[in-house]
mmCIF file of C-alpha atoms in Angstrom:
data_model
loop_
_atom_site.group_PDB
_atom_site.id
_atom_site.type_symbol
_atom_site.label_atom_id
_atom_site.label_comp_id
_atom_site.label_asym_id
_atom_site.label_seq_id
_atom_site.Cartn_x
_atom_site.Cartn_y
_atom_site.Cartn_z
ATOM 1 C CA GLY A 1 98.329 78.153 102.658
ATOM 2 C CA CYS A 2 98.450 75.415 105.444
ATOM 3 C CA ILE A 3 98.478 75.258 108.893
ATOM 4 C CA LEU A 4 99.775 72.052 110.473
ATOM 5 C CA THR A 5 99.517 71.740 114.390
ATOM 6 C CA ASN A 6 99.630 69.584 117.205
ATOM 7 C CA VAL A 7 97.080 71.500 119.164
ATOM 8 C CA LYS A 8 93.701 70.057 119.927
ATOM 9 C CA LEU A 9 91.172 71.690 117.871
ATOM 10 C CA THR A 10 87.252 71.352 117.009
ATOM 11 C CA LYS A 11 86.377 71.321 113.635
ATOM 12 C CA SER A 12 84.803 74.687 114.252
ATOM 13 C CA GLU A 13 88.223 76.056 115.958
ATOM 14 C CA CYS A 14 90.210 75.030 112.556
ATOM 15 C CA CYS A 15 87.601 76.924 110.603
ATOM 16 C CA LYS A 16 88.150 79.847 113.023
ATOM 17 C CA LEU A 17 91.894 79.286 112.769
ATOM 18 C CA ALA A 18 92.007 79.494 109.145
ATOM 19 C CA SER A 19 89.831 82.598 108.589
ATOM 20 C CA VAL A 20 91.989 84.403 111.327
ATOM 21 C CA THR A 21 95.126 83.423 109.402
ATOM 22 C CA HIS A 22 93.854 85.399 106.357
ATOM 23 C CA ASN A 23 95.004 88.456 108.311
ATOM 24 C CA ALA A 24 98.398 87.357 107.157
ATOM 25 C CA TYR A 25 97.303 87.669 103.551
ATOM 26 C CA ALA A 26 96.276 91.082 104.298
ATOM 27 C CA ARG A 27 99.511 91.961 105.755
ATOM 28 C CA ALA A 28 101.532 90.608 103.080
ATOM 29 C CA ILE A 29 99.823 90.765 99.936
ATOM 30 C CA SER A 30 98.493 94.002 98.152
ATOM 31 C CA PRO A 31 95.896 94.170 96.825
ATOM 32 C CA VAL A 32 94.692 90.871 98.351
ATOM 33 C CA HIS A 33 92.194 88.224 97.695
ATOM 34 C CA THR A 34 92.566 88.659 93.877
ATOM 35 C CA SER A 35 91.999 85.844 91.261
ATOM 36 C CA ALA A 36 95.644 85.639 91.151
ATOM 37 C CA ASP A 37 96.631 84.989 94.792
ATOM 38 C CA GLY A 38 95.549 81.616 95.816
ATOM 39 C CA ASP A 39 93.751 82.684 99.182
ATOM 40 C CA THR A 40 92.761 79.017 100.590
ATOM 41 C CA ILE A 41 94.113 78.143 103.900
ATOM 42 C CA PHE A 42 93.620 74.720 105.203
ATOM 43 C CA VAL A 43 94.294 73.553 108.791
ATOM 44 C CA MET A 44 95.322 69.938 109.990
ATOM 45 C CA THR A 45 95.893 68.808 113.436
ATOM 46 C CA THR A 46 97.160 65.871 115.169
ATOM 47 C CA ALA A 47 95.278 66.830 118.137
ATOM 48 C CA GLU A 48 98.445 66.025 120.655
ATOM 49 C CA ILE A 49 98.678 69.016 123.047
ATOM 50 C CA GLU A 50 96.067 71.423 124.821
ATOM 51 C CA ALA A 51 96.762 75.198 123.957
ATOM 52 C CA ALA A 52 94.808 78.298 123.599
ATOM 53 C CA PRO A 53 93.301 78.550 119.976
ATOM 54 C CA ASP A 54 93.640 82.262 120.178
ATOM 55 C CA SER A 55 97.248 82.122 120.880
ATOM 56 C CA LEU A 56 97.726 79.604 118.127
ATOM 57 C CA GLY A 57 96.017 82.200 115.813
ATOM 58 C CA VAL A 58 98.531 84.905 116.652
ATOM 59 C CA LEU A 59 101.096 82.615 115.855
ATOM 60 C CA ALA A 60 99.771 81.322 112.861
ATOM 61 C CA VAL A 61 99.135 84.901 111.376
ATOM 62 C CA LYS A 62 102.968 85.794 112.213
ATOM 63 C CA VAL A 63 104.178 82.559 110.443
ATOM 64 C CA MET A 64 102.037 82.625 107.359
ATOM 65 C CA GLU A 65 103.166 86.468 106.666
ATOM 66 C CA LYS A 66 106.777 85.304 106.958
ATOM 67 C CA ALA A 67 106.403 82.398 104.921
ATOM 68 C CA ILE A 68 104.459 84.554 102.000
ATOM 69 C CA VAL A 69 107.334 87.147 101.972
ATOM 70 C CA ARG A 70 109.776 84.460 101.976
ATOM 71 C CA ALA A 71 108.119 82.627 98.989
ATOM 72 C CA VAL A 72 107.676 85.839 97.036
ATOM 73 C CA MET A 73 111.483 86.882 97.756
ATOM 74 C CA SER A 74 113.011 83.232 96.768
ATOM 75 C CA ALA A 75 110.673 83.001 93.709
ATOM 76 C CA LYS A 76 112.277 82.995 90.121
ATOM 77 C CA SER A 77 111.074 84.817 87.199
ATOM 78 C CA ALA A 78 109.367 82.551 84.579
ATOM 79 C CA TYR A 79 107.360 82.599 81.378
ATOM 80 C CA GLY A 80 108.197 85.965 80.885
ATOM 81 C CA ILE A 81 106.989 87.472 84.357
ATOM 82 C CA LYS A 82 109.701 88.966 86.643
ATOM 83 C CA ALA A 83 109.989 87.589 90.133
ATOM 84 C CA ALA A 84 110.327 90.384 93.173
ATOM 85 C CA ALA A 85 113.969 89.452 93.283
ATOM 86 C CA ASP A 86 114.642 90.373 89.576
ATOM 87 C CA LEU A 87 112.377 93.795 89.600
ATOM 88 C CA GLY A 88 115.193 96.153 90.060
ATOM 89 C CA LYS A 89 117.423 94.521 87.369
#
């Protein structure tokens, strides 16, 4: 996953934000952190505005969780593996 923001963050705040955002994986993926879920999160910022890093973390978790669910539900079956949208068929 990738978090792109315009909030001014230090390198350590970016690392913390990536760590906190992993909570979205736990909310949306079960089991989480297996070899199949690609559990890396990158954080990038243009450093334009001031905002509380903790508030950004709350938003990042919610957005990442929704992005994961949207990706799963819009995926198509491929290579003999059924997508979530096709499981009931």
